Amino acid sequence: LRNENEIEQCVEKVIQKFGRIDILVNNASALWWQDIVDTPIKKYDLITSINSRGTFAMTKYCLPHMKKNGFGRVITMSPPIRLDGFAGHTAYNISKFGMTMVALGVAQEFRGQGITGNSLWPATVVESLASKNFQLGDEKTWRKATILADAVMSIIAEPDTFTGNMLIDDTYLRSKGLVDSDFVTYRCDPNFEPPRILDMDLDPETTRVLAKRGDVKKLNQDVDQSIIKSKL
C-alpha cells in the first residue's frame, strides 16, 4: 500500500483474472497510539502512507472499473470522525480519519451512479494479531472478527442509497434486526460481554492514557501507562 505502482499493478491483476472489480474493503492499517511529542516523523509518515494514503490510492485505481460497470461498494475499516479522542491519538486519528474521509468522498462523488462509500468500525476490541501482539485486553474483552465480516456482507447488499455512513458494527447490525442474544456468538469468551471501549465517550485526559501502543519494544512500558492493560 505504500507503493503506487504496486497498487496499480494489484488492481490490474484483479481485472486480468476476474474482469471486474465490484467491492473494495480498505482494511490494512498501521497502529500508533502515542502523544505528538513521542511520535517520530518517520512513524507519522509510515502510518499515514499506509492508512490514509494507501486507502486513497487503492480506491482511486478501483473506482474507474466500478464506474465502468455502474456498480461498486467501497468500505473503509475506520472510525467515525469525532473530536473527543485526539489526546494520545493525534497522528493515528489523522491517518484513520483520512480513511473515513475517502469513504465519504466516494459517497458524494458517485451518488446516484451505483457506487457507495461507507466506513465501518468495531465497538469493541476485535480478536486479531494486533490485539494479541499489543496486548489490548485479553480474550474475554474481545469479539470475533466475524462481527465485522457479517457487517461488511450486509453493507454490500444495501441499496445504492445507503451511502456516506460512518458505522459502528454492533449498532449497524442492531438496525438490521439483531438483538442482544444474537451478539453472544461474536464473543471470544461466551460467558463475558466485551466492553464497547472503542465507541464510548471519553474526556481528553482519559483518552490520553486509554492505550499507549505502537512500539513493540516498549510494550511493557506502554501497558503500564495505559488503562487497557493485559487484563481489563
PDB file of C-alpha atoms in Angstrom:
ATOM      1  CA  LEU A   1       0.000   0.000   0.000  1.00  0.00           C
ATOM      2  CA  ARG A   2       2.975   2.334   0.223  1.00  0.00           C
ATOM      3  CA  ASN A   3       3.948   1.864  -3.411  1.00  0.00           C
ATOM      4  CA  GLU A   4       1.645   3.426  -6.011  1.00  0.00           C
ATOM      5  CA  ASN A   5       2.971   1.276  -8.847  1.00  0.00           C
ATOM      6  CA  GLU A   6       2.322  -1.904  -6.892  1.00  0.00           C
ATOM      7  CA  ILE A   7      -1.196  -0.741  -6.051  1.00  0.00           C
ATOM      8  CA  GLU A   8      -1.903  -0.094  -9.725  1.00  0.00           C
ATOM      9  CA  GLN A   9      -0.451  -3.488 -10.659  1.00  0.00           C
ATOM     10  CA  CYS A  10      -2.558  -5.183  -7.988  1.00  0.00           C
ATOM     11  CA  VAL A  11      -5.740  -3.698  -9.426  1.00  0.00           C
ATOM     12  CA  GLU A  12      -4.741  -4.662 -12.975  1.00  0.00           C
ATOM     13  CA  LYS A  13      -4.051  -8.260 -11.925  1.00  0.00           C
ATOM     14  CA  VAL A  14      -7.528  -8.469 -10.391  1.00  0.00           C
ATOM     15  CA  ILE A  15      -9.029  -7.174 -13.639  1.00  0.00           C
ATOM     16  CA  GLN A  16      -6.994  -9.658 -15.668  1.00  0.00           C
ATOM     17  CA  LYS A  17      -8.224 -12.561 -13.541  1.00  0.00           C
ATOM     18  CA  PHE A  18     -11.825 -11.596 -12.795  1.00  0.00           C
ATOM     19  CA  GLY A  19     -12.635  -8.995 -15.426  1.00  0.00           C
ATOM     20  CA  ARG A  20     -14.170  -6.532 -12.985  1.00  0.00           C
ATOM     21  CA  ILE A  21     -13.992  -5.008  -9.505  1.00  0.00           C
ATOM     22  CA  ASP A  22     -17.209  -4.646  -7.545  1.00  0.00           C
ATOM     23  CA  ILE A  23     -16.114  -4.442  -3.916  1.00  0.00           C
ATOM     24  CA  LEU A  24     -13.179  -2.787  -2.169  1.00  0.00           C
ATOM     25  CA  VAL A  25     -12.646  -3.200   1.575  1.00  0.00           C
ATOM     26  CA  ASN A  26      -9.820  -0.987   2.802  1.00  0.00           C
ATOM     27  CA  ASN A  27      -8.740  -2.887   5.898  1.00  0.00           C
ATOM     28  CA  ALA A  28      -4.930  -2.778   6.087  1.00  0.00           C
ATOM     29  CA  SER A  29      -3.688  -0.313   8.699  1.00  0.00           C
ATOM     30  CA  ALA A  30      -0.756   0.506  10.949  1.00  0.00           C
ATOM     31  CA  LEU A  31      -1.283   1.244  14.641  1.00  0.00           C
ATOM     32  CA  TRP A  32       0.347   4.072  16.606  1.00  0.00           C
ATOM     33  CA  TRP A  33      -1.173   5.443  19.816  1.00  0.00           C
ATOM     34  CA  GLN A  34       1.270   7.982  21.241  1.00  0.00           C
ATOM     35  CA  ASP A  35       1.420  11.696  22.061  1.00  0.00           C
ATOM     36  CA  ILE A  36       2.546  14.165  19.403  1.00  0.00           C
ATOM     37  CA  VAL A  37       5.930  14.745  21.065  1.00  0.00           C
ATOM     38  CA  ASP A  38       6.529  10.983  21.233  1.00  0.00           C
ATOM     39  CA  THR A  39       5.770  10.443  17.545  1.00  0.00           C
ATOM     40  CA  PRO A  40       8.827  10.377  15.249  1.00  0.00           C
ATOM     41  CA  ILE A  41       8.129  11.915  11.846  1.00  0.00           C
ATOM     42  CA  LYS A  42       9.195   8.643  10.224  1.00  0.00           C
ATOM     43  CA  LYS A  43       6.489   6.880  12.213  1.00  0.00           C
ATOM     44  CA  TYR A  44       3.937   9.539  11.242  1.00  0.00           C
ATOM     45  CA  ASP A  45       4.895   9.109   7.592  1.00  0.00           C
ATOM     46  CA  LEU A  46       4.573   5.326   7.917  1.00  0.00           C
ATOM     47  CA  ILE A  47       1.057   5.236   9.360  1.00  0.00           C
ATOM     48  CA  THR A  48      -0.297   7.950   7.060  1.00  0.00           C
ATOM     49  CA  SER A  49       1.243   6.331   3.981  1.00  0.00           C
ATOM     50  CA  ILE A  50      -0.409   3.006   4.815  1.00  0.00           C
ATOM     51  CA  ASN A  51      -3.693   4.161   6.297  1.00  0.00           C
ATOM     52  CA  SER A  52      -4.938   7.302   4.571  1.00  0.00           C
ATOM     53  CA  ARG A  53      -2.675   7.480   1.501  1.00  0.00           C
ATOM     54  CA  GLY A  54      -2.861   3.733   0.836  1.00  0.00           C
ATOM     55  CA  THR A  55      -6.647   3.767   1.115  1.00  0.00           C
ATOM     56  CA  PHE A  56      -6.882   6.793  -1.173  1.00  0.00           C
ATOM     57  CA  ALA A  57      -4.631   5.244  -3.808  1.00  0.00           C
ATOM     58  CA  MET A  58      -6.284   1.824  -3.795  1.00  0.00           C
ATOM     59  CA  THR A  59      -9.708   3.444  -4.036  1.00  0.00           C
ATOM     60  CA  LYS A  60      -8.568   5.765  -6.830  1.00  0.00           C
ATOM     61  CA  TYR A  61      -7.454   2.854  -9.011  1.00  0.00           C
ATOM     62  CA  CYS A  62     -10.540   0.733  -8.313  1.00  0.00           C
ATOM     63  CA  LEU A  63     -13.160   3.415  -8.950  1.00  0.00           C
ATOM     64  CA  PRO A  64     -12.809   3.626 -12.756  1.00  0.00           C
ATOM     65  CA  HIS A  65     -13.591  -0.082 -13.019  1.00  0.00           C
ATOM     66  CA  MET A  66     -16.598   0.292 -10.715  1.00  0.00           C
ATOM     67  CA  LYS A  67     -17.815   3.278 -12.723  1.00  0.00           C
ATOM     68  CA  LYS A  68     -17.490   1.312 -15.960  1.00  0.00           C
ATOM     69  CA  ASN A  69     -19.884  -1.330 -14.597  1.00  0.00           C
ATOM     70  CA  GLY A  70     -22.196   1.104 -12.825  1.00  0.00           C
ATOM     71  CA  PHE A  71     -21.738  -0.713  -9.531  1.00  0.00           C
ATOM     72  CA  GLY A  72     -19.316  -0.537  -6.621  1.00  0.00           C
ATOM     73  CA  ARG A  73     -19.032  -0.830  -2.866  1.00  0.00           C
ATOM     74  CA  VAL A  74     -16.167   0.929  -1.086  1.00  0.00           C
ATOM     75  CA  ILE A  75     -15.867   0.183   2.631  1.00  0.00           C
ATOM     76  CA  THR A  76     -13.112   1.579   4.825  1.00  0.00           C
ATOM     77  CA  MET A  77     -12.388  -0.024   8.178  1.00  0.00           C
ATOM     78  CA  SER A  78     -12.037   3.244  10.033  1.00  0.00           C
ATOM     79  CA  PRO A  79     -13.745   5.142  12.846  1.00  0.00           C
ATOM     80  CA  PRO A  80     -16.459   7.790  12.724  1.00  0.00           C
ATOM     81  CA  ILE A  81     -14.938  11.265  12.759  1.00  0.00           C
ATOM     82  CA  ARG A  82     -15.268  12.612  16.285  1.00  0.00           C
ATOM     83  CA  LEU A  83     -13.493  15.288  18.273  1.00  0.00           C
ATOM     84  CA  ASP A  84     -13.190  13.868  21.788  1.00  0.00           C
ATOM     85  CA  GLY A  85     -10.323  11.409  21.338  1.00  0.00           C
ATOM     86  CA  PHE A  86      -7.280  13.231  19.989  1.00  0.00           C
ATOM     87  CA  ALA A  87      -5.055  13.263  23.075  1.00  0.00           C
ATOM     88  CA  GLY A  88      -2.519  10.487  22.634  1.00  0.00           C
ATOM     89  CA  HIS A  89      -4.005   9.576  19.249  1.00  0.00           C
ATOM     90  CA  THR A  90      -3.442  12.625  17.046  1.00  0.00           C
ATOM     91  CA  ALA A  91      -1.193  11.013  14.423  1.00  0.00           C
ATOM     92  CA  TYR A  92      -3.302   7.851  14.366  1.00  0.00           C
ATOM     93  CA  ASN A  93      -6.547   9.795  14.068  1.00  0.00           C
ATOM     94  CA  ILE A  94      -5.207  11.833  11.156  1.00  0.00           C
ATOM     95  CA  SER A  95      -4.399   8.597   9.331  1.00  0.00           C
ATOM     96  CA  LYS A  96      -7.628   6.773  10.213  1.00  0.00           C
ATOM     97  CA  PHE A  97      -9.988   9.721   9.749  1.00  0.00           C
ATOM     98  CA  GLY A  98      -8.352  10.122   6.344  1.00  0.00           C
ATOM     99  CA  MET A  99      -9.605   6.637   5.517  1.00  0.00           C
ATOM    100  CA  THR A 100     -13.102   7.589   6.628  1.00  0.00           C
ATOM    101  CA  MET A 101     -12.939  10.730   4.502  1.00  0.00           C
ATOM    102  CA  VAL A 102     -12.141   8.601   1.450  1.00  0.00           C
ATOM    103  CA  ALA A 103     -15.399   6.699   2.004  1.00  0.00           C
ATOM    104  CA  LEU A 104     -17.325   9.942   2.445  1.00  0.00           C
ATOM    105  CA  GLY A 105     -15.710  11.347  -0.693  1.00  0.00           C
ATOM    106  CA  VAL A 106     -16.749   8.300  -2.706  1.00  0.00           C
ATOM    107  CA  ALA A 107     -20.290   8.682  -1.392  1.00  0.00           C
ATOM    108  CA  GLN A 108     -20.538  12.290  -2.514  1.00  0.00           C
ATOM    109  CA  GLU A 109     -18.683  11.987  -5.825  1.00  0.00           C
ATOM    110  CA  PHE A 110     -20.567   8.898  -7.016  1.00  0.00           C
ATOM    111  CA  ARG A 111     -24.013   9.399  -5.539  1.00  0.00           C
ATOM    112  CA  GLY A 112     -26.628   8.162  -7.975  1.00  0.00           C
ATOM    113  CA  GLN A 113     -24.084   6.203 -10.027  1.00  0.00           C
ATOM    114  CA  GLY A 114     -24.419   2.824  -8.314  1.00  0.00           C
ATOM    115  CA  ILE A 115     -21.250   3.251  -6.244  1.00  0.00           C
ATOM    116  CA  THR A 116     -21.416   3.670  -2.467  1.00  0.00           C
ATOM    117  CA  GLY A 117     -18.904   4.605   0.194  1.00  0.00           C
ATOM    118  CA  ASN A 118     -19.221   3.780   3.890  1.00  0.00           C
ATOM    119  CA  SER A 119     -16.874   3.372   6.845  1.00  0.00           C
ATOM    120  CA  LEU A 120     -17.126   0.629   9.463  1.00  0.00           C
ATOM    121  CA  TRP A 121     -15.564   0.414  12.916  1.00  0.00           C
ATOM    122  CA  PRO A 122     -15.878  -2.081  15.792  1.00  0.00           C
ATOM    123  CA  ALA A 123     -17.430  -1.108  19.102  1.00  0.00           C
ATOM    124  CA  THR A 124     -15.114  -3.490  20.948  1.00  0.00           C
ATOM    125  CA  VAL A 125     -11.567  -4.684  20.508  1.00  0.00           C
ATOM    126  CA  VAL A 126     -11.641  -7.471  17.914  1.00  0.00           C
ATOM    127  CA  GLU A 127      -9.520 -10.612  18.096  1.00  0.00           C
ATOM    128  CA  SER A 128      -6.554 -10.223  15.755  1.00  0.00           C
ATOM    129  CA  LEU A 129      -2.779 -10.378  15.673  1.00  0.00           C
ATOM    130  CA  ALA A 130      -2.770  -6.698  16.630  1.00  0.00           C
ATOM    131  CA  SER A 131      -4.942  -7.230  19.714  1.00  0.00           C
ATOM    132  CA  LYS A 132      -2.708 -10.117  20.750  1.00  0.00           C
ATOM    133  CA  ASN A 133       0.689  -8.625  19.940  1.00  0.00           C
ATOM    134  CA  PHE A 134      -0.167  -5.264  21.518  1.00  0.00           C
ATOM    135  CA  GLN A 135      -1.958  -6.854  24.484  1.00  0.00           C
ATOM    136  CA  LEU A 136      -5.204  -4.944  24.022  1.00  0.00           C
ATOM    137  CA  GLY A 137      -7.013  -6.690  26.836  1.00  0.00           C
ATOM    138  CA  ASP A 138      -7.499 -10.445  26.703  1.00  0.00           C
ATOM    139  CA  GLU A 139      -9.847 -12.944  25.108  1.00  0.00           C
ATOM    140  CA  LYS A 140     -12.831 -12.161  27.317  1.00  0.00           C
ATOM    141  CA  THR A 141     -12.739  -8.493  26.264  1.00  0.00           C
ATOM    142  CA  TRP A 142     -12.675  -9.232  22.523  1.00  0.00           C
ATOM    143  CA  ARG A 143     -15.244 -10.054  19.923  1.00  0.00           C
ATOM    144  CA  LYS A 144     -14.531 -12.342  16.991  1.00  0.00           C
ATOM    145  CA  ALA A 145     -13.723 -10.809  13.618  1.00  0.00           C
ATOM    146  CA  THR A 146     -16.877 -12.446  12.264  1.00  0.00           C
ATOM    147  CA  ILE A 147     -18.909  -9.490  13.541  1.00  0.00           C
ATOM    148  CA  LEU A 148     -17.082  -7.254  11.076  1.00  0.00           C
ATOM    149  CA  ALA A 149     -17.384  -9.812   8.294  1.00  0.00           C
ATOM    150  CA  ASP A 150     -21.145 -10.059   8.820  1.00  0.00           C
ATOM    151  CA  ALA A 151     -21.475  -6.273   8.865  1.00  0.00           C
ATOM    152  CA  VAL A 152     -19.464  -5.952   5.651  1.00  0.00           C
ATOM    153  CA  MET A 153     -21.620  -8.541   3.882  1.00  0.00           C
ATOM    154  CA  SER A 154     -24.740  -6.694   4.937  1.00  0.00           C
ATOM    155  CA  ILE A 155     -23.388  -3.322   3.788  1.00  0.00           C
ATOM    156  CA  ILE A 156     -22.528  -4.792   0.396  1.00  0.00           C
ATOM    157  CA  ALA A 157     -26.155  -5.913  -0.001  1.00  0.00           C
ATOM    158  CA  GLU A 158     -27.558  -2.479   0.874  1.00  0.00           C
ATOM    159  CA  PRO A 159     -29.191  -0.421  -1.886  1.00  0.00           C
ATOM    160  CA  ASP A 160     -27.311   2.342  -3.697  1.00  0.00           C
ATOM    161  CA  THR A 161     -28.986   4.920  -1.462  1.00  0.00           C
ATOM    162  CA  PHE A 162     -27.161   3.539   1.587  1.00  0.00           C
ATOM    163  CA  THR A 163     -24.013   5.627   1.318  1.00  0.00           C
ATOM    164  CA  GLY A 164     -21.984   8.191   3.223  1.00  0.00           C
ATOM    165  CA  ASN A 165     -22.407   6.454   6.590  1.00  0.00           C
ATOM    166  CA  MET A 166     -19.872   6.185   9.399  1.00  0.00           C
ATOM    167  CA  LEU A 167     -20.951   2.914  11.013  1.00  0.00           C
ATOM    168  CA  ILE A 168     -20.265   1.069  14.270  1.00  0.00           C
ATOM    169  CA  ASP A 169     -20.547  -2.685  13.770  1.00  0.00           C
ATOM    170  CA  ASP A 170     -22.993  -3.672  16.502  1.00  0.00           C
ATOM    171  CA  THR A 171     -25.128  -0.538  16.180  1.00  0.00           C
ATOM    172  CA  TYR A 172     -25.461  -1.167  12.458  1.00  0.00           C
ATOM    173  CA  LEU A 173     -26.300  -4.852  12.931  1.00  0.00           C
ATOM    174  CA  ARG A 174     -28.944  -3.922  15.507  1.00  0.00           C
ATOM    175  CA  SER A 175     -30.509  -1.688  12.864  1.00  0.00           C
ATOM    176  CA  LYS A 176     -30.785  -4.820  10.715  1.00  0.00           C
ATOM    177  CA  GLY A 177     -32.702  -6.658  13.401  1.00  0.00           C
ATOM    178  CA  LEU A 178     -30.101  -8.315  15.629  1.00  0.00           C
ATOM    179  CA  VAL A 179     -30.844  -8.372  19.371  1.00  0.00           C
ATOM    180  CA  ASP A 180     -28.697  -8.916  22.469  1.00  0.00           C
ATOM    181  CA  SER A 181     -28.822 -12.710  22.260  1.00  0.00           C
ATOM    182  CA  ASP A 182     -27.505 -12.620  18.685  1.00  0.00           C
ATOM    183  CA  PHE A 183     -24.275 -10.982  19.786  1.00  0.00           C
ATOM    184  CA  VAL A 184     -23.307 -13.848  22.082  1.00  0.00           C
ATOM    185  CA  THR A 185     -21.991 -15.746  19.085  1.00  0.00           C
ATOM    186  CA  TYR A 186     -19.446 -12.980  18.496  1.00  0.00           C
ATOM    187  CA  ARG A 187     -17.905 -13.238  21.959  1.00  0.00           C
ATOM    188  CA  CYS A 188     -14.474 -14.824  22.229  1.00  0.00           C
ATOM    189  CA  ASP A 189     -15.474 -15.796  25.766  1.00  0.00           C
ATOM    190  CA  PRO A 190     -19.109 -16.966  25.549  1.00  0.00           C
ATOM    191  CA  ASN A 191     -19.664 -16.061  29.209  1.00  0.00           C
ATOM    192  CA  PHE A 192     -18.466 -12.452  29.075  1.00  0.00           C
ATOM    193  CA  GLU A 193     -19.804  -9.498  27.100  1.00  0.00           C
ATOM    194  CA  PRO A 194     -16.865  -7.381  25.875  1.00  0.00           C
ATOM    195  CA  PRO A 195     -16.920  -3.682  26.808  1.00  0.00           C
ATOM    196  CA  ARG A 196     -17.699  -1.262  23.978  1.00  0.00           C
ATOM    197  CA  ILE A 197     -14.475   0.582  24.666  1.00  0.00           C
ATOM    198  CA  LEU A 198     -13.939   1.816  21.097  1.00  0.00           C
ATOM    199  CA  ASP A 199     -17.293   3.587  20.979  1.00  0.00           C
ATOM    200  CA  MET A 200     -17.584   5.250  24.373  1.00  0.00           C
ATOM    201  CA  ASP A 201     -17.408   8.931  25.251  1.00  0.00           C
ATOM    202  CA  LEU A 202     -14.126   9.931  26.840  1.00  0.00           C
ATOM    203  CA  ASP A 203     -12.731  13.114  28.269  1.00  0.00           C
ATOM    204  CA  PRO A 204      -9.393  14.141  26.713  1.00  0.00           C
ATOM    205  CA  GLU A 205      -7.255  13.185  29.707  1.00  0.00           C
ATOM    206  CA  THR A 206      -8.773   9.712  29.912  1.00  0.00           C
ATOM    207  CA  THR A 207      -8.244   9.239  26.195  1.00  0.00           C
ATOM    208  CA  ARG A 208      -4.591  10.167  26.545  1.00  0.00           C
ATOM    209  CA  VAL A 209      -3.846   7.128  28.709  1.00  0.00           C
ATOM    210  CA  LEU A 210      -6.514   4.791  27.340  1.00  0.00           C
ATOM    211  CA  ALA A 211      -3.958   2.754  25.470  1.00  0.00           C
ATOM    212  CA  LYS A 212      -0.430   3.780  24.617  1.00  0.00           C
ATOM    213  CA  ARG A 213       0.710   1.443  21.869  1.00  0.00           C
ATOM    214  CA  GLY A 214       2.839   1.366  18.752  1.00  0.00           C
ATOM    215  CA  ASP A 215       6.393   0.293  19.567  1.00  0.00           C
ATOM    216  CA  VAL A 216       6.579  -3.411  20.391  1.00  0.00           C
ATOM    217  CA  LYS A 217       9.978  -2.860  22.008  1.00  0.00           C
ATOM    218  CA  LYS A 218       8.325  -0.550  24.552  1.00  0.00           C
ATOM    219  CA  LEU A 219       5.176  -2.622  25.001  1.00  0.00           C
ATOM    220  CA  ASN A 220       5.637  -3.287  28.714  1.00  0.00           C
ATOM    221  CA  GLN A 221       6.136   0.409  29.380  1.00  0.00           C
ATOM    222  CA  ASP A 222       3.101   1.322  27.296  1.00  0.00           C
ATOM    223  CA  VAL A 223       0.937  -1.266  29.040  1.00  0.00           C
ATOM    224  CA  ASP A 224       1.928   0.060  32.475  1.00  0.00           C
ATOM    225  CA  GLN A 225       0.883   3.569  31.462  1.00  0.00           C
ATOM    226  CA  SER A 226      -2.438   2.538  29.937  1.00  0.00           C
ATOM    227  CA  ILE A 227      -5.968   1.968  31.136  1.00  0.00           C
ATOM    228  CA  ILE A 228      -6.179  -1.002  28.761  1.00  0.00           C
ATOM    229  CA  LYS A 229      -3.798  -3.429  30.409  1.00  0.00           C
ATOM    230  CA  SER A 230      -3.180  -7.095  29.703  1.00  0.00           C
ATOM    231  CA  LYS A 231      -6.447  -7.737  31.534  1.00  0.00           C
ATOM    232  CA  LEU A 232      -9.221  -5.175  31.790  1.00  0.00           C
TER     233      LEU A 232
END
